[in-house]
Amino acid sequence: MNAQKFTQKSMEAIQTAQSIAISAQSQQIEQVHLFAALVQQENGLIGQMMQKLGVDCKALRQTLQTTIDSMPAVTGSGREPDKVYVSRDVDVALTAAEQLAAKMKDEYVSVEHIAVCLIDKPDSRMKKILDQYHITKDGFLQALLQVRGNTRVTSENPEDTYDVLTKYGSDLTDLARKNKLDPVIGRDSEIRNVIRILSRKSKTTPVLIGEPGVGKTAIAEGLALRIVAGDVPDNLKDRKLFSLDMGALVAGAKYRGEFEERLKAVLNEVKNSNGQILLFIDELHTIVGAGKTDGAMDAGNLLKPMLARGELHCIGATTLNEYRQYIEKDPALGRRFQPVMVDEPNVEDNISILRGLKERYEVYHGVKISDNALISAATLSNRYITDRFLPDKAIDLIDEACATIRTEMDS
């Protein structure tokens, strides 16, 4: 076994299996020790795979622990402290994992290679557990294809590039299906503009430009609601709209190039979906300058070729000042975006927006909101709160008033 060929998570699993075997006073590392270590990994790939196979991970961990506890313990002078041997079955599985990685054209042996080989060549204890939970090699490989797709293992941390959209984004169409998005009122022309730009052959990238609080994110949510309702042209039907979480994408990227690798994985997943996934990037200016150092390539340059070829179906949102500062300054990037101006609604339109949201706030706070309160919120916020924009400041007033009434009722 060549340790340099194994990913960090694989080596962690082998070391954890060793610790489990020592604490259980086992003579050697058996397959159940290694499988238990794989399933236990925090935010690990194998735990996710088991959930996709419909396996109760908590019950599986408990069964593995019970099996380990029932194995014969070796104590006394014959056993060297903190020293444990690898059983023949585990050695065979690890060698098979190296061969499988080479067959799949992967540069490193990852946790999924080890898991496949444990499931494929189980010992008697392992076979009993696999049969109990109906875990088969074919089922596991099918679930792996969903998570991993065509991605190859080319680094020591390949898990960062698997199933990246669910890790670094949220599915707005799924939230719309579950009725977790607020209704979008009075933004039909902007949503129609976005749909028109997305229907083009190239430069299919609308960017929503408007002041903070005018409802740029709401337009993306409105598009998700329309996709779910089927109120879109045929080329946009059954699409998924993912909102990219830039904070999660940047967080934990310690080394140079790690952030770019994650972003590239996100972009490749969108590209490989053949237009079935739309990407919504809120605060678009953050991605343009992200990872920028003197003379180095920044994240914006990763977007340019894909945007120009129309491979990346993407919606951006940013404020007017930041659009001028970051995107207009780079003409090569600016020409690939199609601006959609989102203006502040007038007081009359704002009252209609509040009437549309009224029911949601009544249900949430458990209070009744009169129509006069909505009209007052729109007119007074427009008159007296000058440093913010409608409809955000009027919605805040209603929310604050409801929270105050609810607090007074409860205390």
Tab-separated table of C-alpha atoms in Angstrom:
chain	number	residue	atom	x	y	z
A	1	MET	CA	0.000	0.000	0.000
A	2	ASN	CA	1.432	3.351	-1.097
A	3	ALA	CA	0.307	5.966	1.480
A	4	GLN	CA	1.111	8.850	-0.903
A	5	LYS	CA	-1.584	7.608	-3.291
A	6	PHE	CA	-4.342	7.941	-0.663
A	7	THR	CA	-6.407	11.101	-0.093
A	8	GLN	CA	-6.429	12.839	3.302
A	9	LYS	CA	-9.872	11.438	4.174
A	10	SER	CA	-8.755	7.887	3.256
A	11	MET	CA	-5.697	8.114	5.517
A	12	GLU	CA	-7.883	9.596	8.288
A	13	ALA	CA	-10.255	6.610	7.960
A	14	ILE	CA	-7.382	4.087	8.205
A	15	GLN	CA	-5.981	5.876	11.303
A	16	THR	CA	-9.465	6.013	12.890
A	17	ALA	CA	-9.926	2.274	12.178
A	18	GLN	CA	-6.626	1.659	13.986
A	19	SER	CA	-7.824	3.700	17.009
A	20	ILE	CA	-11.164	1.806	17.069
A	21	ALA	CA	-9.318	-1.550	16.972
A	22	ILE	CA	-6.940	-0.512	19.799
A	23	SER	CA	-9.757	0.801	22.033
A	24	ALA	CA	-11.753	-2.424	21.422
A	25	GLN	CA	-8.580	-4.447	22.252
A	26	SER	CA	-8.810	-6.268	18.921
A	27	GLN	CA	-5.784	-8.139	17.659
A	28	GLN	CA	-5.997	-6.728	14.137
A	29	ILE	CA	-7.869	-4.149	12.036
A	30	GLU	CA	-10.864	-5.939	10.519
A	31	GLN	CA	-13.210	-4.751	7.753
A	32	VAL	CA	-15.878	-3.663	10.280
A	33	HIS	CA	-13.336	-1.319	11.957
A	34	LEU	CA	-12.544	0.326	8.611
A	35	PHE	CA	-16.198	0.548	7.519
A	36	ALA	CA	-17.146	2.040	10.925
A	37	ALA	CA	-14.383	4.653	10.485
A	38	LEU	CA	-15.712	5.553	7.004
A	39	VAL	CA	-19.334	5.898	8.180
A	40	GLN	CA	-18.316	7.956	11.252
A	41	GLN	CA	-16.418	10.647	9.294
A	42	GLU	CA	-17.862	14.099	9.981
A	43	ASN	CA	-19.607	15.456	6.840
A	44	GLY	CA	-18.047	12.446	5.112
A	45	LEU	CA	-18.945	11.154	1.672
A	46	ILE	CA	-19.824	7.605	2.825
A	47	GLY	CA	-22.375	8.928	5.365
A	48	GLN	CA	-24.037	10.922	2.549
A	49	MET	CA	-24.030	7.847	0.306
A	50	MET	CA	-25.713	5.732	2.985
A	51	GLN	CA	-28.470	8.365	3.322
A	52	LYS	CA	-28.960	8.303	-0.482
A	53	LEU	CA	-29.326	4.505	-0.254
A	54	GLY	CA	-32.051	5.007	2.391
A	55	VAL	CA	-29.907	3.575	5.213
A	56	ASP	CA	-30.399	4.881	8.768
A	57	CYS	CA	-26.810	5.979	9.570
A	58	LYS	CA	-27.414	6.096	13.328
A	59	ALA	CA	-28.700	2.486	13.364
A	60	LEU	CA	-25.832	1.375	11.078
A	61	ARG	CA	-23.231	2.942	13.399
A	62	GLN	CA	-24.891	1.228	16.373
A	63	THR	CA	-24.844	-2.175	14.600
A	64	LEU	CA	-21.165	-1.740	13.681
A	65	GLN	CA	-20.311	-0.821	17.288
A	66	THR	CA	-22.226	-3.867	18.621
A	67	THR	CA	-20.349	-6.122	16.153
A	68	ILE	CA	-16.981	-4.635	17.208
A	69	ASP	CA	-17.825	-5.083	20.922
A	70	SER	CA	-18.721	-8.757	20.335
A	71	MET	CA	-15.344	-9.520	18.715
A	72	PRO	CA	-12.740	-11.372	20.850
A	73	ALA	CA	-10.476	-9.005	22.812
A	74	VAL	CA	-6.762	-9.708	23.289
A	75	THR	CA	-5.321	-8.607	26.636
A	76	GLY	CA	-2.355	-9.503	28.822
A	77	SER	CA	1.378	-9.680	28.302
A	78	GLY	CA	1.135	-11.228	24.834
A	79	ARG	CA	-0.182	-7.981	23.322
A	80	GLU	CA	2.038	-4.997	22.603
A	81	PRO	CA	0.380	-1.714	23.715
A	82	ASP	CA	-0.881	0.597	20.924
A	83	LYS	CA	0.173	-1.898	18.269
A	84	VAL	CA	-2.318	-3.542	15.960
A	85	TYR	CA	-1.970	-5.496	12.703
A	86	VAL	CA	-3.953	-5.227	9.461
A	87	SER	CA	-6.030	-8.323	8.690
A	88	ARG	CA	-5.649	-10.080	5.339
A	89	ASP	CA	-9.220	-9.089	4.268
A	90	VAL	CA	-8.507	-5.376	4.866
A	91	ASP	CA	-5.167	-5.646	3.040
A	92	VAL	CA	-6.921	-7.256	0.041
A	93	ALA	CA	-9.610	-4.506	0.070
A	94	LEU	CA	-7.002	-1.680	0.173
A	95	THR	CA	-5.003	-3.249	-2.683
A	96	ALA	CA	-8.241	-3.649	-4.685
A	97	ALA	CA	-9.059	0.035	-3.943
A	98	GLU	CA	-5.738	1.097	-5.533
A	99	GLN	CA	-6.534	-1.004	-8.617
A	100	LEU	CA	-10.082	0.427	-8.790
A	101	ALA	CA	-8.741	4.009	-8.602
A	102	ALA	CA	-6.376	3.263	-11.503
A	103	LYS	CA	-9.248	1.689	-13.470
A	104	MET	CA	-11.434	4.786	-12.885
A	105	LYS	CA	-8.468	6.956	-14.031
A	106	ASP	CA	-8.261	8.640	-10.611
A	107	GLU	CA	-4.906	9.918	-9.365
A	108	TYR	CA	-5.612	9.179	-5.685
A	109	VAL	CA	-7.405	6.433	-3.744
A	110	SER	CA	-10.449	8.076	-2.162
A	111	VAL	CA	-12.921	6.860	0.506
A	112	GLU	CA	-15.424	5.707	-2.134
A	113	HIS	CA	-12.845	3.334	-3.683
A	114	ILE	CA	-12.239	1.727	-0.264
A	115	ALA	CA	-15.993	1.491	0.447
A	116	VAL	CA	-16.722	-0.156	-2.942
A	117	CYS	CA	-14.006	-2.776	-2.322
A	118	LEU	CA	-15.275	-3.477	1.231
A	119	ILE	CA	-18.811	-3.977	-0.147
A	120	ASP	CA	-17.522	-6.073	-3.079
A	121	LYS	CA	-15.303	-8.455	-1.028
A	122	PRO	CA	-16.798	-8.594	2.483
A	123	ASP	CA	-15.748	-10.995	5.239
A	124	SER	CA	-18.429	-12.948	7.181
A	125	ARG	CA	-19.113	-10.181	9.766
A	126	MET	CA	-19.214	-7.458	7.125
A	127	LYS	CA	-21.496	-9.499	4.813
A	128	LYS	CA	-24.014	-9.957	7.631
A	129	ILE	CA	-24.218	-6.164	8.192
A	130	LEU	CA	-24.461	-5.394	4.443
A	131	ASP	CA	-27.275	-7.936	4.019
A	132	GLN	CA	-29.108	-6.541	7.065
A	133	TYR	CA	-29.147	-3.000	5.582
A	134	HIS	CA	-29.539	-4.137	1.914
A	135	ILE	CA	-26.318	-2.400	0.833
A	136	THR	CA	-25.180	-3.705	-2.573
A	137	LYS	CA	-22.275	-2.787	-4.835
A	138	ASP	CA	-24.583	-1.805	-7.746
A	139	GLY	CA	-26.761	0.404	-5.528
A	140	PHE	CA	-23.682	2.082	-4.034
A	141	LEU	CA	-22.144	2.772	-7.468
A	142	GLN	CA	-25.435	4.251	-8.698
A	143	ALA	CA	-25.599	6.621	-5.704
A	144	LEU	CA	-21.915	7.480	-6.258
A	145	LEU	CA	-22.648	8.456	-9.868
A	146	GLN	CA	-25.319	10.934	-8.651
A	147	VAL	CA	-22.931	12.577	-6.157
A	148	ARG	CA	-19.685	12.431	-8.098
A	149	GLY	CA	-20.838	12.567	-11.720
A	150	ASN	CA	-17.893	12.585	-14.142
A	151	THR	CA	-15.515	14.287	-11.679
A	152	ARG	CA	-12.126	12.609	-11.356
A	153	VAL	CA	-10.018	12.467	-8.182
A	154	THR	CA	-7.073	14.731	-9.017
A	155	SER	CA	-6.275	16.158	-5.559
A	156	GLU	CA	-5.896	15.021	-1.954
A	157	ASN	CA	-9.217	16.706	-1.059
A	158	PRO	CA	-11.605	15.538	-3.810
A	159	GLU	CA	-14.693	15.681	-1.534
A	160	ASP	CA	-14.665	19.505	-1.954
A	161	THR	CA	-15.574	19.036	-5.628
A	162	TYR	CA	-18.409	16.480	-5.181
A	163	ASP	CA	-22.048	17.537	-5.130
A	164	VAL	CA	-20.842	21.125	-4.840
A	165	LEU	CA	-24.131	22.865	-5.622
A	166	THR	CA	-25.913	21.342	-2.620
A	167	LYS	CA	-22.847	22.150	-0.477
A	168	TYR	CA	-22.303	25.763	-1.583
A	169	GLY	CA	-25.797	26.791	-2.673
A	170	SER	CA	-29.520	26.427	-2.065
A	171	ASP	CA	-32.114	25.192	-4.570
A	172	LEU	CA	-34.638	28.037	-4.996
A	173	THR	CA	-36.975	25.895	-7.147
A	174	ASP	CA	-37.093	23.286	-4.372
A	175	LEU	CA	-37.905	26.027	-1.808
A	176	ALA	CA	-40.645	27.324	-4.144
A	177	ARG	CA	-42.107	23.796	-4.400
A	178	LYS	CA	-42.181	23.563	-0.587
A	179	ASN	CA	-43.946	26.976	-0.428
A	180	LYS	CA	-41.070	28.537	1.550
A	181	LEU	CA	-40.679	31.631	-0.662
A	182	ASP	CA	-42.697	34.833	-0.284
A	183	PRO	CA	-44.915	35.779	-3.263
A	184	VAL	CA	-43.407	38.311	-5.706
A	185	ILE	CA	-45.783	41.124	-6.678
A	186	GLY	CA	-45.421	43.895	-9.279
A	187	ARG	CA	-42.155	42.741	-10.862
A	188	ASP	CA	-43.572	41.105	-14.016
A	189	SER	CA	-41.667	43.265	-16.533
A	190	GLU	CA	-38.294	42.605	-14.819
A	191	ILE	CA	-38.964	38.836	-14.623
A	192	ARG	CA	-39.982	38.866	-18.321
A	193	ASN	CA	-36.719	40.670	-19.197
A	194	VAL	CA	-34.715	38.029	-17.298
A	195	ILE	CA	-36.583	35.205	-19.104
A	196	ARG	CA	-35.939	36.891	-22.491
A	197	ILE	CA	-32.177	37.168	-21.841
A	198	LEU	CA	-31.981	33.564	-20.562
A	199	SER	CA	-33.656	32.413	-23.806
A	200	ARG	CA	-30.839	33.835	-25.980
A	201	LYS	CA	-28.244	31.560	-27.648
A	202	SER	CA	-25.178	33.382	-26.287
A	203	LYS	CA	-24.611	35.974	-23.535
A	204	THR	CA	-27.418	34.403	-21.525
A	205	THR	CA	-26.473	36.302	-18.376
A	206	PRO	CA	-28.843	38.943	-17.013
A	207	VAL	CA	-27.519	41.047	-14.139
A	208	LEU	CA	-30.081	42.731	-11.869
A	209	ILE	CA	-28.910	46.226	-10.980
A	210	GLY	CA	-30.650	48.288	-8.324
A	211	GLU	CA	-30.278	49.985	-4.957
A	212	PRO	CA	-30.155	47.857	-1.763
A	213	GLY	CA	-33.655	46.820	-0.666
A	214	VAL	CA	-35.538	47.270	-3.963
A	215	GLY	CA	-36.046	43.503	-4.377
A	216	LYS	CA	-33.320	42.113	-6.676
A	217	THR	CA	-33.211	38.736	-4.901
A	218	ALA	CA	-37.030	38.671	-4.972
A	219	ILE	CA	-36.907	38.683	-8.807
A	220	ALA	CA	-34.792	35.489	-8.758
A	221	GLU	CA	-37.304	33.989	-6.304
A	222	GLY	CA	-40.131	35.113	-8.613
A	223	LEU	CA	-38.452	33.273	-11.503
A	224	ALA	CA	-38.178	30.119	-9.326
A	225	LEU	CA	-41.915	30.387	-8.508
A	226	ARG	CA	-42.720	30.733	-12.228
A	227	ILE	CA	-40.560	27.699	-13.157
A	228	VAL	CA	-42.402	25.589	-10.559
A	229	ALA	CA	-45.797	26.875	-11.786
A	230	GLY	CA	-44.784	26.115	-15.414
A	231	ASP	CA	-45.370	29.773	-16.389
A	232	VAL	CA	-42.164	29.984	-18.486
A	233	PRO	CA	-41.199	29.217	-22.129
A	234	ASP	CA	-40.403	25.585	-23.035
A	235	ASN	CA	-36.632	26.188	-22.937
A	236	LEU	CA	-36.851	27.094	-19.204
A	237	LYS	CA	-39.336	24.405	-18.103
A	238	ASP	CA	-38.134	21.917	-15.432
A	239	ARG	CA	-34.936	23.934	-14.874
A	240	LYS	CA	-33.371	24.174	-11.414
A	241	LEU	CA	-32.380	27.574	-10.018
A	242	PHE	CA	-29.538	27.452	-7.480
A	243	SER	CA	-28.536	30.433	-5.354
A	244	LEU	CA	-24.746	30.399	-4.810
A	245	ASP	CA	-23.579	31.054	-1.230
A	246	MET	CA	-20.319	32.978	-1.662
A	247	GLY	CA	-19.584	32.835	2.093
A	248	ALA	CA	-19.623	29.025	2.117
A	249	LEU	CA	-17.536	28.941	-1.074
A	250	VAL	CA	-14.757	31.137	0.354
A	251	ALA	CA	-14.882	29.813	3.957
A	252	GLY	CA	-12.155	27.326	4.790
A	253	ALA	CA	-10.206	27.878	1.550
A	254	LYS	CA	-6.837	28.202	3.290
A	255	TYR	CA	-4.407	27.823	0.415
A	256	ARG	CA	-3.917	29.674	-2.848
A	257	GLY	CA	-6.065	28.116	-5.562
A	258	GLU	CA	-8.409	26.230	-3.208
A	259	PHE	CA	-11.231	28.764	-3.681
A	260	GLU	CA	-10.741	28.715	-7.477
A	261	GLU	CA	-10.872	24.891	-7.447
A	262	ARG	CA	-14.242	24.962	-5.642
A	263	LEU	CA	-15.631	27.630	-7.979
A	264	LYS	CA	-14.422	25.668	-11.020
A	265	ALA	CA	-16.228	22.573	-9.671
A	266	VAL	CA	-19.456	24.627	-9.293
A	267	LEU	CA	-19.140	26.030	-12.822
A	268	ASN	CA	-18.398	22.577	-14.283
A	269	GLU	CA	-21.461	21.094	-12.559
A	270	VAL	CA	-23.630	23.866	-14.062
A	271	LYS	CA	-21.992	23.375	-17.491
A	272	ASN	CA	-22.376	19.561	-17.422
A	273	SER	CA	-26.101	19.892	-16.650
A	274	ASN	CA	-26.592	20.957	-20.325
A	275	GLY	CA	-28.550	24.060	-19.375
A	276	GLN	CA	-30.772	22.327	-16.808
A	277	ILE	CA	-29.259	24.358	-13.932
A	278	LEU	CA	-29.467	28.153	-13.654
A	279	LEU	CA	-27.085	29.810	-11.202
A	280	PHE	CA	-28.084	32.896	-9.193
A	281	ILE	CA	-25.099	34.847	-7.824
A	282	ASP	CA	-26.197	37.475	-5.310
A	283	GLU	CA	-23.663	40.289	-4.720
A	284	LEU	CA	-22.014	39.498	-8.070
A	285	HIS	CA	-19.195	42.014	-7.466
A	286	THR	CA	-17.786	39.779	-4.683
A	287	ILE	CA	-17.014	36.987	-7.159
A	288	VAL	CA	-15.360	39.327	-9.663
A	289	GLY	CA	-12.634	40.410	-7.243
A	290	ALA	CA	-12.487	37.199	-5.186
A	291	GLY	CA	-9.092	35.501	-4.943
A	292	LYS	CA	-7.417	38.520	-6.558
A	293	THR	CA	-3.720	39.145	-5.984
A	294	ASP	CA	-1.273	41.283	-7.970
A	295	GLY	CA	-0.911	39.927	-11.481
A	296	ALA	CA	-2.825	36.771	-10.603
A	297	MET	CA	-5.935	35.303	-12.155
A	298	ASP	CA	-9.107	36.117	-10.230
A	299	ALA	CA	-12.459	34.331	-10.116
A	300	GLY	CA	-13.972	36.718	-12.680
A	301	ASN	CA	-11.580	35.385	-15.331
A	302	LEU	CA	-12.874	31.840	-14.726
A	303	LEU	CA	-16.356	33.069	-15.666
A	304	LYS	CA	-15.456	34.929	-18.879
A	305	PRO	CA	-14.946	32.021	-21.355
A	306	MET	CA	-18.041	30.139	-20.130
A	307	LEU	CA	-20.187	33.295	-20.249
A	308	ALA	CA	-19.029	34.132	-23.778
A	309	ARG	CA	-19.870	30.648	-25.095
A	310	GLY	CA	-23.270	30.638	-23.370
A	311	GLU	CA	-22.329	27.490	-21.386
A	312	LEU	CA	-23.038	29.140	-18.043
A	313	HIS	CA	-26.685	30.077	-17.534
A	314	CYS	CA	-26.371	32.551	-14.727
A	315	ILE	CA	-28.252	35.475	-13.119
A	316	GLY	CA	-26.291	38.095	-11.192
A	317	ALA	CA	-27.430	40.790	-8.764
A	318	THR	CA	-25.491	43.837	-7.617
A	319	THR	CA	-25.959	47.504	-6.712
A	320	LEU	CA	-25.400	50.319	-9.203
A	321	ASN	CA	-22.241	51.666	-7.507
A	322	GLU	CA	-20.611	48.247	-7.303
A	323	TYR	CA	-21.559	47.436	-10.913
A	324	ARG	CA	-19.751	50.612	-12.016
A	325	GLN	CA	-16.784	49.982	-9.727
A	326	TYR	CA	-16.113	46.292	-10.445
A	327	ILE	CA	-17.862	45.161	-13.629
A	328	GLU	CA	-17.990	48.224	-15.919
A	329	LYS	CA	-14.264	48.820	-15.272
A	330	ASP	CA	-13.551	45.450	-16.915
A	331	PRO	CA	-15.063	45.821	-20.427
A	332	ALA	CA	-14.344	42.172	-21.304
A	333	LEU	CA	-16.510	41.082	-18.379
A	334	GLY	CA	-19.079	43.887	-18.649
A	335	ARG	CA	-20.019	43.093	-22.275
A	336	ARG	CA	-20.912	39.515	-21.296
A	337	PHE	CA	-23.628	40.688	-18.880
A	338	GLN	CA	-27.021	42.047	-19.948
A	339	PRO	CA	-28.159	44.694	-17.410
A	340	VAL	CA	-31.737	44.611	-16.076
A	341	MET	CA	-32.482	47.769	-14.083
A	342	VAL	CA	-34.595	47.235	-10.956
A	343	ASP	CA	-36.104	50.571	-9.933
A	344	GLU	CA	-37.587	51.460	-6.570
A	345	PRO	CA	-41.385	50.962	-6.720
A	346	ASN	CA	-43.652	53.981	-6.120
A	347	VAL	CA	-45.929	54.156	-3.052
A	348	GLU	CA	-48.983	52.720	-4.896
A	349	ASP	CA	-47.012	49.688	-6.158
A	350	ASN	CA	-45.507	49.270	-2.712
A	351	ILE	CA	-48.996	49.084	-1.136
A	352	SER	CA	-49.861	46.217	-3.553
A	353	ILE	CA	-46.614	44.429	-2.560
A	354	LEU	CA	-47.514	44.783	1.143
A	355	ARG	CA	-51.050	43.477	0.478
A	356	GLY	CA	-49.527	40.412	-1.191
A	357	LEU	CA	-47.235	39.746	1.789
A	358	LYS	CA	-49.845	40.585	4.448
A	359	GLU	CA	-51.114	37.013	4.929
A	360	ARG	CA	-47.597	35.609	5.474
A	361	TYR	CA	-46.868	38.120	8.244
A	362	GLU	CA	-50.295	37.601	9.863
A	363	VAL	CA	-49.717	33.832	10.035
A	364	TYR	CA	-46.132	34.212	11.303
A	365	HIS	CA	-46.868	36.763	14.048
A	366	GLY	CA	-50.408	35.616	14.862
A	367	VAL	CA	-51.834	39.155	14.587
A	368	LYS	CA	-54.325	40.855	12.237
A	369	ILE	CA	-52.958	43.620	9.983
A	370	SER	CA	-55.443	46.270	8.829
A	371	ASP	CA	-55.296	47.783	5.341
A	372	ASN	CA	-54.801	51.262	6.854
A	373	ALA	CA	-51.628	49.990	8.549
A	374	LEU	CA	-50.242	48.875	5.173
A	375	ILE	CA	-51.035	52.251	3.557
A	376	SER	CA	-49.468	54.111	6.506
A	377	ALA	CA	-46.338	51.920	6.400
A	378	ALA	CA	-45.838	52.674	2.685
A	379	THR	CA	-46.502	56.436	2.884
A	380	LEU	CA	-44.721	57.149	6.187
A	381	SER	CA	-41.620	55.088	5.345
A	382	ASN	CA	-41.394	56.891	1.991
A	383	ARG	CA	-41.738	60.284	3.692
A	384	TYR	CA	-39.501	59.880	6.760
A	385	ILE	CA	-36.959	57.076	6.135
A	386	THR	CA	-34.810	58.747	3.495
A	387	ASP	CA	-31.625	56.664	3.694
A	388	ARG	CA	-33.254	53.370	2.631
A	389	PHE	CA	-35.393	52.128	-0.257
A	390	LEU	CA	-38.897	50.773	-0.839
A	391	PRO	CA	-40.250	48.088	-0.505
A	392	ASP	CA	-37.657	46.942	2.060
A	393	LYS	CA	-38.180	49.809	4.532
A	394	ALA	CA	-42.011	49.482	4.429
A	395	ILE	CA	-41.845	45.688	4.959
A	396	ASP	CA	-39.476	46.299	7.900
A	397	LEU	CA	-42.000	48.712	9.459
A	398	ILE	CA	-44.825	46.146	9.226
A	399	ASP	CA	-42.567	43.378	10.602
A	400	GLU	CA	-41.384	45.579	13.492
A	401	ALA	CA	-44.957	46.675	14.354
A	402	CYS	CA	-46.199	43.047	14.313
A	403	ALA	CA	-43.282	41.939	16.515
A	404	THR	CA	-44.030	44.767	18.994
A	405	ILE	CA	-47.753	43.833	19.217
A	406	ARG	CA	-46.901	40.130	19.580
A	407	THR	CA	-44.415	40.898	22.386
A	408	GLU	CA	-46.959	43.076	24.229
A	409	MET	CA	-49.612	40.356	23.907
A	410	ASP	CA	-47.301	37.642	25.250
A	411	SER	CA	-45.682	39.538	28.145
